[in-house]
CSV table of C-alpha atoms in Angstrom, one decimal:
chain,number,residue,atom,x,y,z
A,7,UNK,CA,-7.1,1.0,-27.7
A,8,UNK,CA,-5.0,3.6,-27.0
A,9,UNK,CA,-3.5,4.4,-23.2
A,10,UNK,CA,-1.0,7.0,-21.7
A,11,UNK,CA,2.6,6.2,-21.3
A,12,UNK,CA,4.8,8.5,-18.7
A,13,UNK,CA,8.0,7.6,-19.2
A,14,UNK,CA,10.2,8.2,-15.8
A,15,UNK,CA,13.0,9.2,-14.8
A,16,UNK,CA,16.2,8.5,-14.7
A,17,UNK,CA,17.0,5.1,-16.7
A,18,UNK,CA,12.7,5.2,-17.5
A,19,UNK,CA,12.9,6.0,-21.3
A,20,UNK,CA,15.6,4.3,-21.7
A,21,UNK,CA,13.6,0.7,-20.4
A,22,UNK,CA,9.7,2.3,-21.1
A,23,UNK,CA,11.9,2.7,-25.5
A,24,UNK,CA,13.2,-1.3,-24.5
A,25,UNK,CA,9.8,-2.7,-23.7
A,26,UNK,CA,7.3,-0.9,-26.4
A,27,UNK,CA,9.9,-2.4,-29.0
A,28,UNK,CA,9.2,-5.2,-27.9
A,29,UNK,CA,5.4,-4.8,-28.0
A,30,UNK,CA,5.8,-3.3,-31.5
A,31,UNK,CA,6.9,-6.1,-32.9
A,32,UNK,CA,4.5,-8.5,-31.5
A,33,UNK,CA,2.5,-6.2,-33.6
A,34,UNK,CA,0.4,-5.0,-29.6
A,35,UNK,CA,-2.8,-2.6,-31.0
A,36,UNK,CA,-2.7,-0.3,-29.0
A,37,UNK,CA,-1.8,3.5,-29.2
A,38,UNK,CA,0.6,5.3,-27.0
A,39,UNK,CA,0.0,8.7,-25.5
A,40,UNK,CA,3.1,10.0,-23.9
A,41,UNK,CA,2.3,12.5,-21.2
A,42,UNK,CA,4.4,14.6,-18.4
A,43,UNK,CA,4.4,12.9,-15.3
A,44,UNK,CA,8.0,12.9,-12.8
A,45,UNK,CA,11.2,14.9,-11.5
A,46,UNK,CA,11.9,17.6,-14.2
A,47,UNK,CA,7.9,18.5,-14.3
A,48,UNK,CA,8.0,19.0,-10.0
A,49,UNK,CA,11.1,21.1,-11.7
A,50,UNK,CA,9.4,22.7,-13.9
A,51,UNK,CA,6.8,23.8,-11.0
A,52,UNK,CA,3.9,21.0,-10.8
A,53,UNK,CA,3.4,20.2,-7.3
A,54,UNK,CA,1.9,16.9,-7.7
A,55,UNK,CA,4.2,15.9,-10.8
A,56,UNK,CA,2.4,15.8,-13.4
A,57,UNK,CA,0.6,18.3,-16.0
A,58,UNK,CA,-3.3,19.1,-16.3
A,59,UNK,CA,-3.2,18.4,-19.6
A,60,UNK,CA,-1.3,14.2,-18.4
A,61,UNK,CA,-4.2,14.6,-15.4
A,62,UNK,CA,-7.0,14.6,-18.0
A,63,UNK,CA,-5.7,12.4,-20.7
A,64,UNK,CA,-5.0,9.6,-18.1
A,65,UNK,CA,-8.6,10.2,-17.3
A,66,UNK,CA,-9.5,10.2,-20.6
A,67,UNK,CA,-8.2,6.9,-21.0
A,68,UNK,CA,-8.1,4.9,-18.0
A,69,UNK,CA,-4.6,3.1,-18.4
A,70,UNK,CA,-1.3,5.3,-17.2
A,71,UNK,CA,1.8,2.7,-18.2
A,72,UNK,CA,5.6,4.1,-15.8
A,73,UNK,CA,8.2,4.0,-15.8
A,74,UNK,CA,10.7,4.2,-12.3
A,75,UNK,CA,9.8,8.1,-10.8
A,76,UNK,CA,12.1,10.6,-8.5
A,77,UNK,CA,10.7,13.6,-6.6
A,78,UNK,CA,12.7,16.2,-5.9
A,79,UNK,CA,14.3,15.9,-2.3
A,80,UNK,CA,13.8,18.1,0.7
A,81,UNK,CA,10.7,20.4,-1.1
A,82,UNK,CA,8.4,19.7,1.0
A,83,UNK,CA,6.2,18.0,-2.3
A,84,UNK,CA,4.4,14.2,-2.2
A,85,UNK,CA,5.6,11.1,-3.8
A,86,UNK,CA,4.7,11.2,-7.6
A,87,UNK,CA,4.3,7.4,-7.4
A,88,UNK,CA,1.8,7.7,-4.5
A,89,UNK,CA,0.0,10.5,-5.8
A,90,UNK,CA,-1.2,8.8,-8.4
A,91,UNK,CA,-2.4,6.3,-6.9
A,92,UNK,CA,-4.0,7.5,-4.6
A,93,UNK,CA,-5.3,10.5,-7.0
A,94,UNK,CA,-7.1,7.8,-9.4
A,95,UNK,CA,-8.0,5.1,-6.2
A,96,UNK,CA,-6.3,2.7,-7.4
A,97,UNK,CA,-7.0,0.7,-4.3
A,98,UNK,CA,-5.2,-2.9,-5.3
A,99,UNK,CA,-1.0,-3.5,-5.4
A,100,UNK,CA,-0.7,-6.4,-7.1
A,101,UNK,CA,2.4,-8.1,-7.0
A,102,UNK,CA,3.9,-11.4,-9.3
A,103,UNK,CA,6.7,-13.2,-7.5
A,104,UNK,CA,8.3,-16.1,-9.1
A,105,UNK,CA,10.5,-18.3,-9.9
A,106,UNK,CA,12.9,-17.0,-13.1
A,107,UNK,CA,15.1,-19.5,-14.2
A,108,UNK,CA,17.9,-17.7,-15.7
A,109,UNK,CA,18.3,-15.9,-12.5
A,110,UNK,CA,20.2,-17.6,-9.4
A,111,UNK,CA,18.4,-17.4,-6.4
A,112,UNK,CA,19.2,-19.8,-3.3
A,113,UNK,CA,15.7,-20.6,-3.7
A,114,UNK,CA,15.7,-21.7,-7.2
A,115,UNK,CA,19.1,-23.2,-6.4
A,116,UNK,CA,17.6,-25.2,-3.6
A,117,UNK,CA,15.0,-26.3,-6.1
A,118,UNK,CA,11.9,-24.9,-4.1
A,119,UNK,CA,10.1,-22.9,-6.2
A,120,UNK,CA,8.3,-19.1,-5.5
A,121,UNK,CA,4.8,-18.3,-6.9
A,122,UNK,CA,3.2,-15.5,-4.3
A,123,UNK,CA,1.1,-12.9,-5.1
A,124,UNK,CA,1.1,-10.4,-2.5
A,125,UNK,CA,-2.2,-8.0,-2.9
A,126,UNK,CA,-1.1,-4.0,-0.9
A,127,UNK,CA,-4.2,-1.9,0.0
A,128,UNK,CA,-2.8,1.2,-2.1
A,129,UNK,CA,-5.1,4.6,-0.4
A,130,UNK,CA,-5.0,4.6,3.4
A,131,UNK,CA,-2.8,3.6,6.3
A,132,UNK,CA,0.1,5.8,7.0
A,133,UNK,CA,0.5,6.6,3.0
A,134,UNK,CA,-2.0,9.2,3.9
A,135,UNK,CA,1.3,11.1,4.6
A,136,UNK,CA,-1.2,13.0,7.8
A,137,UNK,CA,1.1,14.1,10.3
A,138,UNK,CA,1.4,16.7,12.6
A,139,UNK,CA,4.0,18.3,15.5
A,140,UNK,CA,2.4,18.4,18.6
A,141,UNK,CA,5.1,19.3,20.4
A,142,UNK,CA,8.8,20.6,20.0
A,143,UNK,CA,10.0,17.2,20.5
A,144,UNK,CA,6.3,15.0,19.5
A,145,UNK,CA,5.8,14.2,15.8
A,146,UNK,CA,2.2,12.6,15.3
A,147,UNK,CA,1.1,10.3,11.9
A,148,UNK,CA,-2.4,9.5,11.6
A,149,UNK,CA,-2.9,5.9,10.5
A,150,UNK,CA,-6.5,5.2,8.7
A,151,UNK,CA,-7.8,1.7,8.3
A,152,UNK,CA,-11.6,2.0,6.8
A,153,UNK,CA,-14.1,0.0,6.7
A,154,UNK,CA,-15.4,0.1,2.9
A,155,UNK,CA,-11.2,1.1,1.7
A,156,UNK,CA,-10.4,-2.5,3.4
A,157,UNK,CA,-13.4,-4.5,1.7
A,158,UNK,CA,-12.5,-2.7,-1.6
A,159,UNK,CA,-9.2,-4.7,-1.9
A,160,UNK,CA,-9.7,-7.9,0.1
A,161,UNK,CA,-12.5,-8.5,-2.7
A,162,UNK,CA,-10.5,-7.8,-5.3
A,163,UNK,CA,-7.8,-10.2,-3.9
A,164,UNK,CA,-10.1,-13.1,-3.2
A,165,UNK,CA,-11.7,-12.5,-6.4
A,166,UNK,CA,-8.1,-12.5,-8.1
A,167,UNK,CA,-7.2,-15.7,-6.4
A,168,UNK,CA,-9.8,-17.6,-7.5
A,169,UNK,CA,-8.7,-16.8,-11.2
A,170,UNK,CA,-5.4,-17.5,-10.1
A,171,UNK,CA,-6.9,-21.4,-9.3
A,172,UNK,CA,-5.2,-20.6,-5.6
A,173,UNK,CA,-5.7,-23.4,-3.2
A,174,UNK,CA,-4.9,-20.5,-0.1
A,175,UNK,CA,-5.4,-16.4,1.0
A,176,UNK,CA,-3.6,-15.2,3.6
A,177,UNK,CA,-3.9,-11.8,5.9
A,178,UNK,CA,-0.8,-10.4,7.4
A,179,UNK,CA,-1.4,-8.3,9.8
A,180,UNK,CA,-0.5,-7.0,13.7
A,181,UNK,CA,-3.7,-6.8,14.6
A,182,UNK,CA,-1.8,-8.1,18.1
A,183,UNK,CA,-0.7,-5.0,19.1
A,184,UNK,CA,-2.9,-2.7,16.5
A,185,UNK,CA,-6.4,-4.2,17.9
A,186,UNK,CA,-8.6,-1.4,16.3
A,187,UNK,CA,-6.8,-0.7,13.3
A,188,UNK,CA,-5.4,-4.2,12.0
A,189,UNK,CA,-8.6,-5.7,13.6
A,190,UNK,CA,-10.4,-4.0,11.5
A,191,UNK,CA,-8.2,-5.0,8.5
A,192,UNK,CA,-8.8,-8.4,9.6
A,193,UNK,CA,-12.5,-8.4,10.7
A,194,UNK,CA,-13.2,-7.3,6.4
A,195,UNK,CA,-11.2,-10.1,6.0
A,196,UNK,CA,-13.1,-13.0,7.4
A,197,UNK,CA,-16.0,-11.2,6.5
A,198,UNK,CA,-15.4,-11.8,2.8
A,199,UNK,CA,-13.6,-15.0,2.9
A,200,UNK,CA,-17.3,-16.8,4.2
A,201,UNK,CA,-17.7,-15.7,0.0
A,202,UNK,CA,-15.1,-17.6,-1.1
A,203,UNK,CA,-15.5,-21.2,0.6
A,204,UNK,CA,-13.8,-22.6,-1.9
A,205,UNK,CA,-10.8,-20.5,-1.1
A,206,UNK,CA,-8.7,-22.0,2.5
A,207,UNK,CA,-8.5,-18.4,4.2
A,208,UNK,CA,-5.9,-18.2,7.4
A,209,UNK,CA,-4.4,-15.1,9.0
A,210,UNK,CA,-0.7,-14.4,10.0
A,211,UNK,CA,1.3,-12.1,12.6
A,212,UNK,CA,3.7,-9.9,10.1
A,213,UNK,CA,6.8,-10.4,11.7
A,214,UNK,CA,5.8,-14.0,12.0
A,215,UNK,CA,4.8,-13.5,7.7
A,216,UNK,CA,8.1,-12.5,7.1
A,217,UNK,CA,10.3,-15.0,8.9
A,218,UNK,CA,8.7,-17.6,7.3
A,219,UNK,CA,8.9,-16.4,3.8
A,220,UNK,CA,12.2,-16.4,4.1
A,221,UNK,CA,12.4,-20.0,5.0
A,222,UNK,CA,9.4,-21.9,3.0
A,223,UNK,CA,7.8,-19.3,0.7
A,224,UNK,CA,6.6,-22.2,-1.5
A,225,UNK,CA,4.3,-22.1,0.9
A,226,UNK,CA,2.8,-19.1,0.4
A,227,UNK,CA,0.1,-18.0,-2.0
A,228,UNK,CA,-1.6,-15.5,-1.9
A,229,UNK,CA,-1.2,-12.9,0.8
A,230,UNK,CA,-3.2,-9.4,1.6
A,231,UNK,CA,-2.0,-7.2,3.9
A,232,UNK,CA,-2.5,-3.2,5.0
A,233,UNK,CA,-0.6,-0.4,3.1
A,234,UNK,CA,2.9,-0.3,4.9
A,235,UNK,CA,2.9,-3.8,5.7
A,236,UNK,CA,2.2,-4.6,2.0
A,237,UNK,CA,4.8,-1.9,0.7
A,238,UNK,CA,8.1,-4.1,3.5
A,239,UNK,CA,6.8,-7.4,2.4
A,240,UNK,CA,7.0,-6.7,-1.1
A,241,UNK,CA,10.1,-5.7,-1.2
A,242,UNK,CA,10.9,-8.7,0.7
A,243,UNK,CA,9.3,-11.2,-2.1
A,244,UNK,CA,11.3,-9.4,-4.9
A,245,UNK,CA,14.4,-9.9,-2.6
A,246,UNK,CA,13.7,-14.0,-3.1
A,247,UNK,CA,13.0,-14.4,-6.8
A,248,UNK,CA,16.5,-12.3,-7.6
A,249,UNK,CA,15.7,-8.4,-6.8
A,250,UNK,CA,13.1,-5.6,-8.1
A,251,UNK,CA,14.4,-6.1,-11.3
A,252,UNK,CA,12.0,-9.2,-11.6
A,253,UNK,CA,9.1,-7.5,-9.5
A,254,UNK,CA,6.5,-6.1,-12.0
A,255,UNK,CA,3.5,-4.4,-9.9
A,256,UNK,CA,0.0,-3.6,-11.1
A,257,UNK,CA,-2.1,-0.6,-9.4
A,258,UNK,CA,-5.9,-1.3,-9.9
A,259,UNK,CA,-8.8,0.7,-9.7
A,260,UNK,CA,-12.7,0.4,-10.2
A,261,UNK,CA,-12.0,2.6,-13.3
A,262,UNK,CA,-7.8,3.7,-13.9
A,263,UNK,CA,-5.5,1.2,-13.2
A,264,UNK,CA,-1.4,1.9,-13.5
A,265,UNK,CA,0.8,-0.8,-14.5
A,266,UNK,CA,5.0,0.3,-13.3
A,267,UNK,CA,8.4,-0.6,-13.0
A,268,UNK,CA,8.1,-0.4,-8.8
A,269,UNK,CA,12.6,-0.1,-8.7
A,270,UNK,CA,14.5,3.1,-8.8
A,271,UNK,CA,15.4,5.8,-11.8
A,272,UNK,CA,19.5,4.1,-11.1
A,273,UNK,CA,20.8,7.7,-11.9
A,274,UNK,CA,24.0,6.4,-11.8
A,275,UNK,CA,23.3,4.6,-14.8
A,276,UNK,CA,21.2,6.5,-16.9
A,277,UNK,CA,21.3,7.1,-20.5
A,278,UNK,CA,24.4,4.1,-20.8
A,279,UNK,CA,21.5,1.7,-21.9
A,280,UNK,CA,22.7,-1.5,-19.6
A,281,UNK,CA,19.2,-0.7,-17.0
A,282,UNK,CA,17.1,-4.1,-16.9
A,283,UNK,CA,13.9,-3.9,-18.4
A,284,UNK,CA,12.6,-7.0,-17.1
A,285,UNK,CA,9.9,-5.3,-14.4
A,286,UNK,CA,8.9,-3.1,-16.6
A,287,UNK,CA,8.2,-6.0,-18.9
A,288,UNK,CA,6.3,-8.1,-16.4
A,289,UNK,CA,4.5,-4.6,-15.7
A,290,UNK,CA,3.6,-4.7,-19.1
A,291,UNK,CA,2.8,-7.5,-19.5
A,292,UNK,CA,0.1,-7.7,-17.1
A,293,UNK,CA,-1.3,-4.3,-18.1
A,294,UNK,CA,-1.6,-6.9,-21.7
A,295,UNK,CA,-3.7,-9.4,-19.5
A,296,UNK,CA,-5.6,-7.0,-17.9
A,297,UNK,CA,-7.2,-5.4,-21.5
A,298,UNK,CA,-8.0,-8.8,-22.4
A,299,UNK,CA,-4.6,-8.9,-25.1
A,300,UNK,CA,-3.5,-12.3,-23.7
A,301,UNK,CA,-2.4,-14.3,-26.5
A,302,UNK,CA,0.4,-11.4,-26.8
A,303,UNK,CA,1.5,-11.7,-23.3
A,304,UNK,CA,2.0,-14.9,-23.5
A,305,UNK,CA,4.4,-14.7,-26.5
A,306,UNK,CA,5.9,-12.0,-25.1
A,307,UNK,CA,6.5,-13.7,-21.6
A,308,UNK,CA,7.6,-17.2,-23.1
A,309,UNK,CA,9.8,-15.5,-25.0
A,310,UNK,CA,11.4,-13.9,-21.3
A,311,UNK,CA,11.7,-17.1,-20.2
A,312,UNK,CA,13.3,-18.8,-23.4
A,313,UNK,CA,15.8,-15.8,-22.8
A,314,UNK,CA,16.5,-16.4,-19.7
A,315,UNK,CA,16.8,-19.7,-19.7
A,316,UNK,CA,19.8,-19.2,-21.8
A,317,UNK,CA,21.7,-16.8,-19.9
A,318,UNK,CA,20.5,-13.8,-21.7
A,319,UNK,CA,21.3,-11.3,-19.3
A,320,UNK,CA,21.8,-7.3,-18.3
A,321,UNK,CA,24.9,-6.8,-16.3
A,322,UNK,CA,23.0,-6.5,-12.8
A,323,UNK,CA,22.1,-10.6,-13.0
A,324,UNK,CA,23.1,-13.8,-14.8
A,325,UNK,CA,26.7,-15.4,-14.9
A,326,UNK,CA,29.2,-13.4,-14.8
A,327,UNK,CA,31.6,-15.1,-16.3
A,328,UNK,CA,29.5,-14.4,-19.7
A,329,UNK,CA,29.3,-11.4,-21.2
A,330,UNK,CA,26.6,-9.4,-20.3
A,331,UNK,CA,23.8,-7.2,-23.0
A,332,UNK,CA,23.0,-4.3,-22.8
A,333,UNK,CA,19.8,-2.8,-22.3
A,334,UNK,CA,18.4,-3.0,-26.7
A,335,UNK,CA,20.5,-6.2,-27.1
A,336,UNK,CA,18.1,-7.4,-24.4
A,337,UNK,CA,15.2,-6.5,-25.9
A,338,UNK,CA,16.5,-7.6,-29.3
A,339,UNK,CA,16.8,-11.3,-27.8
A,340,UNK,CA,13.8,-11.4,-26.8
A,341,UNK,CA,12.3,-10.1,-30.4
A,342,UNK,CA,14.2,-13.5,-31.8
A,343,UNK,CA,12.5,-15.6,-29.1
A,344,UNK,CA,9.6,-15.0,-30.4
A,345,UNK,CA,7.3,-18.3,-30.5
A,346,UNK,CA,9.8,-20.7,-29.0
A,347,UNK,CA,9.1,-22.4,-25.7
A,348,UNK,CA,11.1,-21.5,-22.3
A,349,UNK,CA,11.4,-25.3,-20.8
A,350,UNK,CA,9.4,-24.0,-17.2
A,351,UNK,CA,6.9,-21.5,-16.9
A,352,UNK,CA,6.0,-21.5,-20.1
A,353,UNK,CA,2.1,-19.8,-20.8
A,354,UNK,CA,-1.0,-21.1,-22.4
A,355,UNK,CA,-1.4,-18.5,-25.6
A,356,UNK,CA,-5.3,-17.9,-24.8
A,357,UNK,CA,-6.4,-15.5,-27.8
A,358,UNK,CA,-6.5,-12.3,-27.7
A,359,UNK,CA,-10.3,-10.6,-26.1
A,360,UNK,CA,-9.5,-6.7,-25.8
A,361,UNK,CA,-11.6,-4.6,-24.0
A,362,UNK,CA,-11.4,-0.8,-23.6
A,363,UNK,CA,-9.8,1.0,-20.7
A,364,UNK,CA,-11.8,4.1,-20.9
A,365,UNK,CA,-13.3,4.9,-18.1
A,366,UNK,CA,-16.9,5.3,-17.0
A,367,UNK,CA,-17.6,9.4,-16.9
A,368,UNK,CA,-18.0,10.5,-13.7
A,369,UNK,CA,-20.0,13.5,-12.6
A,370,UNK,CA,-19.1,13.5,-8.5
A,371,UNK,CA,-16.7,11.6,-6.1
A,372,UNK,CA,-18.1,8.5,-5.1
A,373,UNK,CA,-19.3,8.2,-1.1
A,374,UNK,CA,-18.3,5.2,0.2
A,375,UNK,CA,-20.3,4.4,3.7
A,376,UNK,CA,-21.5,0.6,5.2
A,377,UNK,CA,-24.5,0.5,7.4
A,378,UNK,CA,-24.1,1.5,11.5
A,379,UNK,CA,-25.1,-1.6,12.7
A,380,UNK,CA,-25.3,0.1,15.5
A,381,UNK,CA,-26.5,2.8,18.1
A,382,UNK,CA,-23.4,5.2,18.3
A,383,UNK,CA,-22.7,7.4,21.8
A,384,UNK,CA,-19.8,9.2,22.7
A,385,UNK,CA,-18.7,8.4,26.7
A,386,UNK,CA,-15.9,10.2,26.9
A,387,UNK,CA,-12.9,12.3,25.3
A,388,UNK,CA,-8.7,12.0,24.3
A,389,UNK,CA,-7.3,15.6,25.3
A,390,UNK,CA,-3.1,15.6,24.2
A,391,UNK,CA,-1.5,17.8,26.4
A,392,UNK,CA,2.1,19.0,25.7
A,393,UNK,CA,3.6,19.7,29.7
A,394,UNK,CA,7.2,18.9,31.1
A,395,UNK,CA,5.4,18.1,34.3
A,396,UNK,CA,5.3,14.8,36.7
A,397,UNK,CA,1.6,12.5,36.3
A,398,UNK,CA,1.1,13.5,39.9
A,399,UNK,CA,0.8,17.0,38.7
A,400,UNK,CA,-1.0,17.0,35.7
A,401,UNK,CA,-4.3,14.9,37.2
A,402,UNK,CA,-4.7,17.7,40.3
A,403,UNK,CA,-4.7,20.5,37.5
A,404,UNK,CA,-7.4,17.8,35.4
A,405,UNK,CA,-9.6,17.0,38.4
A,406,UNK,CA,-10.3,21.2,38.7
A,407,UNK,CA,-12.3,20.5,35.4
A,408,UNK,CA,-13.8,18.0,35.3
A,409,UNK,CA,-16.8,19.5,35.8
A,410,UNK,CA,-19.7,17.5,36.9
A,411,UNK,CA,-20.3,15.6,33.3
A,412,UNK,CA,-16.6,14.4,33.2
A,413,UNK,CA,-13.6,11.8,35.5
A,414,UNK,CA,-10.1,11.9,34.5
A,415,UNK,CA,-10.1,8.2,34.4
A,416,UNK,CA,-5.7,7.9,32.9
A,417,UNK,CA,-3.0,9.9,32.3
A,418,UNK,CA,-1.0,8.2,29.4
A,419,UNK,CA,2.2,8.9,27.4
A,420,UNK,CA,3.8,7.5,25.0
A,421,UNK,CA,1.3,4.8,25.0
A,422,UNK,CA,1.7,3.5,28.6
A,423,UNK,CA,-0.1,4.8,31.3
A,424,UNK,CA,1.5,6.8,34.4
A,425,UNK,CA,-1.4,7.5,36.3
A,426,UNK,CA,-3.3,6.4,38.3
A,427,UNK,CA,-0.9,3.8,38.9
A,428,UNK,CA,2.8,4.0,36.5
A,429,UNK,CA,6.5,3.3,37.3
A,430,UNK,CA,9.0,6.1,38.7
A,431,UNK,CA,11.1,4.1,34.9
A,432,UNK,CA,9.0,5.1,32.4
A,433,UNK,CA,10.6,7.6,30.9
A,434,UNK,CA,8.4,10.7,29.4
A,435,UNK,CA,8.3,13.3,26.9
A,436,UNK,CA,6.4,16.4,27.1
A,437,UNK,CA,3.0,15.0,25.6
A,438,UNK,CA,0.4,13.9,27.3
A,439,UNK,CA,-3.0,11.5,26.5
A,440,UNK,CA,-5.1,12.3,30.1
A,441,UNK,CA,-8.3,10.4,29.2
A,442,UNK,CA,-11.3,11.4,30.6
A,443,UNK,CA,-15.1,9.6,30.7
A,444,UNK,CA,-18.3,10.7,31.4
A,445,UNK,CA,-19.6,9.6,35.0
A,446,UNK,CA,-22.1,6.8,35.5
A,447,UNK,CA,-21.0,6.2,31.5
A,448,UNK,CA,-23.8,9.6,30.9
A,449,UNK,CA,-24.0,10.1,27.4
A,450,UNK,CA,-22.3,13.4,26.3
A,451,UNK,CA,-22.4,15.2,23.0
A,452,UNK,CA,-19.7,17.6,21.2
A,453,UNK,CA,-20.9,20.7,23.3
A,454,UNK,CA,-20.1,19.0,26.3
A,455,UNK,CA,-16.2,17.9,24.7
A,456,UNK,CA,-15.7,21.6,24.0
A,457,UNK,CA,-16.9,23.5,27.2
A,458,UNK,CA,-14.1,20.4,28.6
A,459,UNK,CA,-11.7,21.7,26.4
A,460,UNK,CA,-12.0,25.8,27.0
A,461,UNK,CA,-11.7,24.5,30.7
A,462,UNK,CA,-8.8,22.5,29.9
A,463,UNK,CA,-7.1,25.1,27.6
A,464,UNK,CA,-6.6,28.0,30.6
A,465,UNK,CA,-4.1,25.4,32.1
A,466,UNK,CA,-2.1,23.1,29.4
A,467,UNK,CA,-1.5,23.8,25.7
A,468,UNK,CA,-4.3,20.8,23.6
A,469,UNK,CA,-2.7,19.8,21.0
A,470,UNK,CA,-5.0,17.7,20.0
A,471,UNK,CA,-7.9,15.5,20.7
A,472,UNK,CA,-10.2,12.5,20.0
A,473,UNK,CA,-13.8,11.3,20.8
A,474,UNK,CA,-14.5,8.3,22.9
A,475,UNK,CA,-17.0,6.5,20.8
A,476,UNK,CA,-18.6,3.5,21.8
A,477,UNK,CA,-21.1,1.6,19.0
A,478,UNK,CA,-23.9,-0.6,21.4
A,479,UNK,CA,-21.4,-1.7,24.2
A,480,UNK,CA,-18.4,-2.2,22.2
A,481,UNK,CA,-15.6,0.4,22.9
A,482,UNK,CA,-14.3,1.7,19.7
A,483,UNK,CA,-11.2,3.3,21.7
A,484,UNK,CA,-7.7,1.7,22.9
A,485,UNK,CA,-6.3,1.4,26.3
A,486,UNK,CA,-3.1,2.8,27.4
A,487,UNK,CA,-0.5,-0.1,28.2
A,488,UNK,CA,-0.7,-0.8,31.4
A,489,UNK,CA,-4.1,0.5,31.7
């Protein structure tokens, strides 16, 4: 079985070489095709951080094992890590966090075991990176949460929880504030939960989740979240078990999957052969299990756990009264411990059942569209305008343009209503949202909206606009604060 390997930047090549030496010593039946990705590829003029040959190789093989990679700063280019995940639709980012004996934390010292799996949506949310300056003072980031994308990652989380023999799966969210976007994600969670009656499914507001994770992490089993919240919570969980140096990461897609270390490139220690390869090794073990090499994975993980229990450590962790080993020596210690069983957390050795990661050859992009349950109607429009005038003056101008189909119902600034009611204590910026709705809820069409846009543009710079849609009797837009 052949997989693509990108060694990465900074400490990437040395920790990847260490891990591959462990795999080779265990006769892991893999071949490695090295591909060109990372900052040095950006520097050669490839704006997505990978050569066309690397992209084609990964798509042919279906599996990428990668070291940490750096994105050049100040050059307007996108993160190579995010680009890779999104390009190949690796919609589920799975990170396992478990107590490792020999890696001391406040929880291990207190005898509180941790075994949490965070599943983070990996494609959408603010990680779309779709941003605009609406005025010289106001920046906008668009946050996309889709029903098909949410269903993909949530169904994966439930399937994975069942395979893990989990008892509980929790949805972290902020639907109390972002009622439409996070509300849609939460709605999908409970829709999928109906198919898994054997699992206890519940939800928690993400800030409350963070507080409970740092007080009683042993109460959680599997947690699924949207992209940005999942990114933050997964790093929080890494801190619970010793840091990002012990945090494996798998990016799972239907056709291509990526296994990587999520810590940084540590350029300050690059080339010194002192980096900790544990996170990359744990990610590699997840990869071995993903392709059915369960026996190799168990033998190597048991050797790793045994090595940690016996106090072998690199300079970033462990008992400072005992000498640290370098990267190569750490790998050699693991190899010497093949066949040994740790006192805690030993993995069952299950015979390999290797599959193949080779993806299906696709001829076109998959279009994910759910069935529209009710009839869609346009009932108004939000026009985002630039102005430094007071709300009453803006309202007076807007009402001149309303015509016979529209009525001005609300003006807000940074999401807070400032007309027809509001407070002079609300600070303003030079970008308003003026909301027009149809008179007597008469259905509108896009030509009506464009006519209003053209008319309003005589008085204002219109930065952007959004249709106010309804499906049946359900509003598909939020109200302003105080409306």
